PDB file of C-alpha atoms and ligand atoms in Angstrom:
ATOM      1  CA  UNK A   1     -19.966  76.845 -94.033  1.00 49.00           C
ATOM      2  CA  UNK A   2     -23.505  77.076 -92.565  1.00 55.00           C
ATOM      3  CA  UNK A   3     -24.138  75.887 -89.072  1.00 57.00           C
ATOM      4  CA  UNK A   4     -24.644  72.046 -89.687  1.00 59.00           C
ATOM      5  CA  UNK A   5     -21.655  72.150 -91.264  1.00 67.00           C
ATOM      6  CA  UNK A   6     -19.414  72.630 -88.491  1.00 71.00           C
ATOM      7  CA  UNK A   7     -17.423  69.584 -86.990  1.00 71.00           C
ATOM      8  CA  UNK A   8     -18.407  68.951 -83.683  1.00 72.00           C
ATOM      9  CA  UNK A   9     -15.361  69.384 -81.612  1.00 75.00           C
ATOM     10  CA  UNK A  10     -14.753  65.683 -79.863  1.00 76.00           C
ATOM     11  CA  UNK A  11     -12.781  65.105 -76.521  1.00 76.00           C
ATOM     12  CA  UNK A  12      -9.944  63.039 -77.939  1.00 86.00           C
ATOM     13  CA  UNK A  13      -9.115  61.333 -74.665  1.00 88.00           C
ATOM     14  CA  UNK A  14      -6.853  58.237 -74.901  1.00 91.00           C
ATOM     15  CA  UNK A  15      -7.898  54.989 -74.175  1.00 91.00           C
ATOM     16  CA  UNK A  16      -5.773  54.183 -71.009  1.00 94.00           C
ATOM     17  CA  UNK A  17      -6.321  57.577 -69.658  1.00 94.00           C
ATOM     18  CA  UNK A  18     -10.114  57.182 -69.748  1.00 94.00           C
ATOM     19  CA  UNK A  19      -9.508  53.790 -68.233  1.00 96.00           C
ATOM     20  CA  UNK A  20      -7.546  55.543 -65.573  1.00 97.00           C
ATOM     21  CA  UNK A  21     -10.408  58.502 -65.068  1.00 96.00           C
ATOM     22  CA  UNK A  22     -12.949  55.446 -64.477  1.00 97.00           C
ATOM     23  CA  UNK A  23     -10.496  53.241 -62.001  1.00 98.00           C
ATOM     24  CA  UNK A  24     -10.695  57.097 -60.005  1.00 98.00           C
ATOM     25  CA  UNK A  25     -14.265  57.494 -60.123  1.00 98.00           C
ATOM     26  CA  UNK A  26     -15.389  54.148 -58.855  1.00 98.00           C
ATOM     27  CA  UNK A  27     -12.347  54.323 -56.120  1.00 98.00           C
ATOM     28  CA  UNK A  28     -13.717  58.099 -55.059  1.00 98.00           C
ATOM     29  CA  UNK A  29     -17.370  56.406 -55.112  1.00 98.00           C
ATOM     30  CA  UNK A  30     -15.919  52.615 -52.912  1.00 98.00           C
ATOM     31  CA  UNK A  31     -13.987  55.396 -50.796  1.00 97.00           C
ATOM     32  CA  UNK A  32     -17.714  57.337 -49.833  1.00 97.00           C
ATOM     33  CA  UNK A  33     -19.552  54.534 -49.657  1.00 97.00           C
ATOM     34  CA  UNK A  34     -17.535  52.815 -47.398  1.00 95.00           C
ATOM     35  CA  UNK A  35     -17.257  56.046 -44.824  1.00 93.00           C
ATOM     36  CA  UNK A  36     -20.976  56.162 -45.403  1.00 93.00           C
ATOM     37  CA  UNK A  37     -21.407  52.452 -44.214  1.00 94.00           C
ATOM     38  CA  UNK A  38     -18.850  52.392 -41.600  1.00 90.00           C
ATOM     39  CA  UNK A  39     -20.389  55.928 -40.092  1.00 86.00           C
ATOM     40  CA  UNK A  40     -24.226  55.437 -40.402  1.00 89.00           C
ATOM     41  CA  UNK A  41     -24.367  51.476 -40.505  1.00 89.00           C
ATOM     42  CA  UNK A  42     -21.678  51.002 -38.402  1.00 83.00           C
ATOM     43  CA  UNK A  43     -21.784  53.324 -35.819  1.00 77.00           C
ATOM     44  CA  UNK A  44     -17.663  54.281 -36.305  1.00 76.00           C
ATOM     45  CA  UNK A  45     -17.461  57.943 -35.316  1.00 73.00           C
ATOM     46  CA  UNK A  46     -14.596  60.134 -35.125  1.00 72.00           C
ATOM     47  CA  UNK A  47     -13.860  61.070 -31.327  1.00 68.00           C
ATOM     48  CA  UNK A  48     -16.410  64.124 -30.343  1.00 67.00           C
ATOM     49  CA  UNK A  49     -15.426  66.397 -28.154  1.00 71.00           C
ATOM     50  CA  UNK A  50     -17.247  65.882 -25.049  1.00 73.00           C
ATOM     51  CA  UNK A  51     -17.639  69.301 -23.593  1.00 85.00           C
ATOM     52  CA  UNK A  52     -15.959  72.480 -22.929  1.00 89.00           C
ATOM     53  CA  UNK A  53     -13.999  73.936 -20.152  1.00 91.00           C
ATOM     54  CA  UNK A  54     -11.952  76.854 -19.587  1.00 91.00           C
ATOM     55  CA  UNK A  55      -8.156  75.777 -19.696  1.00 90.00           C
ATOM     56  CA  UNK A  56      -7.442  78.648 -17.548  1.00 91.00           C
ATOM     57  CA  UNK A  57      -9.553  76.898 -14.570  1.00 91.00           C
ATOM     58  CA  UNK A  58      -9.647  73.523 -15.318  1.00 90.00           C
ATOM     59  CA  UNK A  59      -6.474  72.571 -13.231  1.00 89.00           C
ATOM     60  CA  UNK A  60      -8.091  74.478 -10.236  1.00 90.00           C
ATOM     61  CA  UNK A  61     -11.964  73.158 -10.539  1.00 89.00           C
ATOM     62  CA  UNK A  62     -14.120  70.762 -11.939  1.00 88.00           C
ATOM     63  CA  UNK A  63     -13.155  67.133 -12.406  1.00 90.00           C
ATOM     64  CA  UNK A  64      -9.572  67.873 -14.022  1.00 92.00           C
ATOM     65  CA  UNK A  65      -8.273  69.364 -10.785  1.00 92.00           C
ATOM     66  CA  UNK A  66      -7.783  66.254  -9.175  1.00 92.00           C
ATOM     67  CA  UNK A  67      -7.007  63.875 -12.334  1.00 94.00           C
ATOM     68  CA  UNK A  68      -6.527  59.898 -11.733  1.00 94.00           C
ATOM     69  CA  UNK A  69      -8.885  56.842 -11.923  1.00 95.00           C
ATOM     70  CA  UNK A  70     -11.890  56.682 -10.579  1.00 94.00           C
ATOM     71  CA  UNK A  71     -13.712  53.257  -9.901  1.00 94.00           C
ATOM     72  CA  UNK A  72     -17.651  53.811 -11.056  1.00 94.00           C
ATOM     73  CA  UNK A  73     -18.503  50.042 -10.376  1.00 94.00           C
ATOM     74  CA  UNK A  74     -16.685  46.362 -10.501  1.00 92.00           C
ATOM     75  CA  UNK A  75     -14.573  46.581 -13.418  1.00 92.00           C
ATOM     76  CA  UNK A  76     -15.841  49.484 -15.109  1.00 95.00           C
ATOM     77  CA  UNK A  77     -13.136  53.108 -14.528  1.00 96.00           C
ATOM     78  CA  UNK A  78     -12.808  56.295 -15.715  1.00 95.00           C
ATOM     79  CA  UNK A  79      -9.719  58.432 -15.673  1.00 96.00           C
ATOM     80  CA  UNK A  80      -9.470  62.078 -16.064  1.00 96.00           C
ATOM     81  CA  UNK A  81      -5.999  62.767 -17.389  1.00 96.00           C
ATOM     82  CA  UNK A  82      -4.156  66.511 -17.602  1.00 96.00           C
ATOM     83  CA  UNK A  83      -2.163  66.770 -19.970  1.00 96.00           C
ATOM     84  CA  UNK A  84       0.710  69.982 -19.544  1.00 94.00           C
ATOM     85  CA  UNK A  85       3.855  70.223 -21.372  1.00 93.00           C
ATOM     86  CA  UNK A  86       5.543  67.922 -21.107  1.00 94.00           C
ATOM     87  CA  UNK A  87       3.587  65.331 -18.807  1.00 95.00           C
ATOM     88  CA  UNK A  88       0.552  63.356 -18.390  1.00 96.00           C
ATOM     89  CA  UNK A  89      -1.147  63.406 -15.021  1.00 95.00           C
ATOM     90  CA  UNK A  90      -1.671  61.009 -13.690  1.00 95.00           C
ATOM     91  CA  UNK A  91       1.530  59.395 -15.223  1.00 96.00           C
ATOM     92  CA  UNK A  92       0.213  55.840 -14.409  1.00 96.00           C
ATOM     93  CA  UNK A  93      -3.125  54.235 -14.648  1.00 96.00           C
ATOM     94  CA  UNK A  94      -3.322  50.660 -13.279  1.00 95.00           C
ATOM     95  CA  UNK A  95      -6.661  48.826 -14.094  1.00 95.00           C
ATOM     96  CA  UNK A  96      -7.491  44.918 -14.103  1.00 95.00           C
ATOM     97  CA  UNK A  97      -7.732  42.778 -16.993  1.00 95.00           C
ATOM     98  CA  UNK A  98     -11.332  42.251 -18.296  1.00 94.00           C
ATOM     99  CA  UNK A  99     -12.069  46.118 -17.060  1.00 95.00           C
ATOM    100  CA  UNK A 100     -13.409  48.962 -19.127  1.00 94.00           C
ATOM    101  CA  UNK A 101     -12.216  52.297 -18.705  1.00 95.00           C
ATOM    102  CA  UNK A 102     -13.194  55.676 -19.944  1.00 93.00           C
ATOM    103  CA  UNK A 103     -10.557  58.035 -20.702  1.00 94.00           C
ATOM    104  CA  UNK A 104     -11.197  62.000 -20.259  1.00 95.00           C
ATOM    105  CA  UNK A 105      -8.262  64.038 -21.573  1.00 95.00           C
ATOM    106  CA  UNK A 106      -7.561  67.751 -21.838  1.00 95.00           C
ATOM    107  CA  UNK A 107      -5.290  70.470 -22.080  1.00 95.00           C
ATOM    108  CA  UNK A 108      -4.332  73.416 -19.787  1.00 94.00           C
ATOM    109  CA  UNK A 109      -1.744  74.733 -22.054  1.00 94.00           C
ATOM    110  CA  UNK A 110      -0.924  73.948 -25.594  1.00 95.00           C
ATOM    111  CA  UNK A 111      -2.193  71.309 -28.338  1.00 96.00           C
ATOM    112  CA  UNK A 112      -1.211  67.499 -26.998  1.00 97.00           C
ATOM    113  CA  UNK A 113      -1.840  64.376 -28.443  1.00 96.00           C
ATOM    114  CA  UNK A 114      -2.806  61.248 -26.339  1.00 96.00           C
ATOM    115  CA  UNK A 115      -2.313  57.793 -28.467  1.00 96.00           C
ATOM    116  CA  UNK A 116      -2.297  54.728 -26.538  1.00 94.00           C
ATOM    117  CA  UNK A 117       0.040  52.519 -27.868  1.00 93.00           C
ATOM    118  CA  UNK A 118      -0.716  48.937 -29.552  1.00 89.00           C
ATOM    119  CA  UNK A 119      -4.680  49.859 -29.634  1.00 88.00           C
ATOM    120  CA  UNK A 120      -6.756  52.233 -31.679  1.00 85.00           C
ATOM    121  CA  UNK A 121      -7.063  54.946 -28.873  1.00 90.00           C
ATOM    122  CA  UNK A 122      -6.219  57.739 -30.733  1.00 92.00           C
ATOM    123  CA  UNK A 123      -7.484  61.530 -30.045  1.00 92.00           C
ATOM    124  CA  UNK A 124      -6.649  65.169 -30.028  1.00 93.00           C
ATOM    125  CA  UNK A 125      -5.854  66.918 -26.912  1.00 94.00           C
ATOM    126  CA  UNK A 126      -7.430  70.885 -27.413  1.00 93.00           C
ATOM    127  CA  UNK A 127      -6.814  73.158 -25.029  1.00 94.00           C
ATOM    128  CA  UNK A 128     -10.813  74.181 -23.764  1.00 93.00           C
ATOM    129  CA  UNK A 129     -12.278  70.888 -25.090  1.00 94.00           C
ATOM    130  CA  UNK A 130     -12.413  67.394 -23.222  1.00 94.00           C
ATOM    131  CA  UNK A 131     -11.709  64.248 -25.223  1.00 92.00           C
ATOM    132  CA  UNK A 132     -13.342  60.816 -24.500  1.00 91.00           C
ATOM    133  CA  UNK A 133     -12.457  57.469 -26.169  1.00 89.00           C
ATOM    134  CA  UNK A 134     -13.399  53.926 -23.947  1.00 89.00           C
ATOM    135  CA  UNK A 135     -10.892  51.256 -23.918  1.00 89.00           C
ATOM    136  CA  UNK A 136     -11.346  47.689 -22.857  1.00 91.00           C
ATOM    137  CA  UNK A 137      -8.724  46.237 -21.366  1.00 92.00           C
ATOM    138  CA  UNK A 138      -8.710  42.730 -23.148  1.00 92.00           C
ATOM    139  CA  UNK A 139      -5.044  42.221 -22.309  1.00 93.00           C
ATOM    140  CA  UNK A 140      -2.636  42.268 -19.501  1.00 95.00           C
ATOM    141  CA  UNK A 141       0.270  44.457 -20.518  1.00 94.00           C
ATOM    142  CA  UNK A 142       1.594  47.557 -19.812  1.00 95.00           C
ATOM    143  CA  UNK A 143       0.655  50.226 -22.454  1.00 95.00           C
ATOM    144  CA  UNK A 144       2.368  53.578 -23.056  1.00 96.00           C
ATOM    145  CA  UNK A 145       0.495  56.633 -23.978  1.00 96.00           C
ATOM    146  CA  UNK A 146       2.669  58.952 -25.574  1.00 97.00           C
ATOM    147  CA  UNK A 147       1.758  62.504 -26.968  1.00 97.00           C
ATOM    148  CA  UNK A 148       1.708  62.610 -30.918  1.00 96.00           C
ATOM    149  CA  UNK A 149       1.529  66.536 -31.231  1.00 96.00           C
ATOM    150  CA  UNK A 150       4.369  68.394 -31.521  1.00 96.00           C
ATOM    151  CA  UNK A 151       4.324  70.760 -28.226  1.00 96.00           C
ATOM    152  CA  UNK A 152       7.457  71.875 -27.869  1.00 94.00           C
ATOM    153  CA  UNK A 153      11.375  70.693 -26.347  1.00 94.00           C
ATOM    154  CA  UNK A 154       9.646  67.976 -23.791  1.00 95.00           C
ATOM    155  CA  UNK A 155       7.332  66.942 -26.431  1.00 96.00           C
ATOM    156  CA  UNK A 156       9.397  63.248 -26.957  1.00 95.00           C
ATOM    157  CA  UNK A 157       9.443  62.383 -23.267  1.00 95.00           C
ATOM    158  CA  UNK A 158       5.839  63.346 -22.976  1.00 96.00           C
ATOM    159  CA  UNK A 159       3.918  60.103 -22.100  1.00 96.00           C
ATOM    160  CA  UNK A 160       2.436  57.653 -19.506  1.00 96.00           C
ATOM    161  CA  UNK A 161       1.893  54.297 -18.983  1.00 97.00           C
ATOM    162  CA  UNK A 162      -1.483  52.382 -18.711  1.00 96.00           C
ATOM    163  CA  UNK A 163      -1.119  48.923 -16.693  1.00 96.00           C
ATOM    164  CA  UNK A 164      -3.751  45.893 -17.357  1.00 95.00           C
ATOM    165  CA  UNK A 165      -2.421  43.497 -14.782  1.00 94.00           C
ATOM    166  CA  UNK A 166      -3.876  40.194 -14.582  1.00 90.00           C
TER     167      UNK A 166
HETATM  168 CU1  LIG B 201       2.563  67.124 -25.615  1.00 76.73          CU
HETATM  169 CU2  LIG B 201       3.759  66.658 -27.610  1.00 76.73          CU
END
């Protein structure tokens, strides 16, 4: 057989399997095109951490050693909450309806979780990093925040409560 002669080998792929390897492709492309649009167009960003501190101090300086709510002007709060195992402080956070509050959250101890129930507040809690997520309080209610990190024997009575009265 010279050269020219030999059969071309051919990619026998089946019909619904190449229809399947397409249906992938275009849902891998809709998939990156919609975290491209929803990131750069959008502005939707993962939470960042904020900045660093030392877990070893933070409890004893800085803004984290007396955690609670702060008011910064008429309906506009922040709160720095410490998270330990197995508590939240402060354990309550009351704030009118209509009011925005930023929420600063760390660690002094081990990995935490802070996810504020019934909204899309939702972040890590690293020990050495501060995490930041704003929540407008649209509705009166009263809103747990419960840890979602496994942290140990207290971790499923870890949480706190977040009040919107009217
Ligand atoms: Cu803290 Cu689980």
């Amino acid at each position: 057989m010279t050269p020219s002669q030999t059969p071309q080998p051919s990619l026998q792929i089946d019909r619904y399997e190449r229809g399947w390897m397409i249906a992938a492709i275009v849902l891998l492309a809709t998939f990156a095109l919609a975290v491209t649009v929803a990131g750069a167009a959008m502005g939707i960003q993962l939470p960042a951490p904020e900045l660093r501190v030392n877990p070893q101090t933070v409890a004893s300086e800085g803004p984290f050693a007396q955690p609670g709510v702060r008011e910064l002007a008429p309906g506009r709060y922040e709160a720095y909450i410490m998270s330990q195992t197995w508590l939240f402080i402060p354990r309550e956070i009351k704030i009118p309806k209509g009011s925005e509050i930023t929420l600063y959250v760390t660690s002094k101890d081990v990995q935490h979780g802070f996810k504020l129930e019934g909204t899309n507040i939702n972040m890590m809690v690293i020990p050495g990093q501060v995490s930041r997520l704003t929540f407008r309080a649209e509705k009166p209610g009263t809103y747990n925040f419960i840890c979602h990190e496994y942290c140990g024997l207290g971790h499923a009575a870890m949480f706190g409560t977040l009040i919107v009265t009217e």
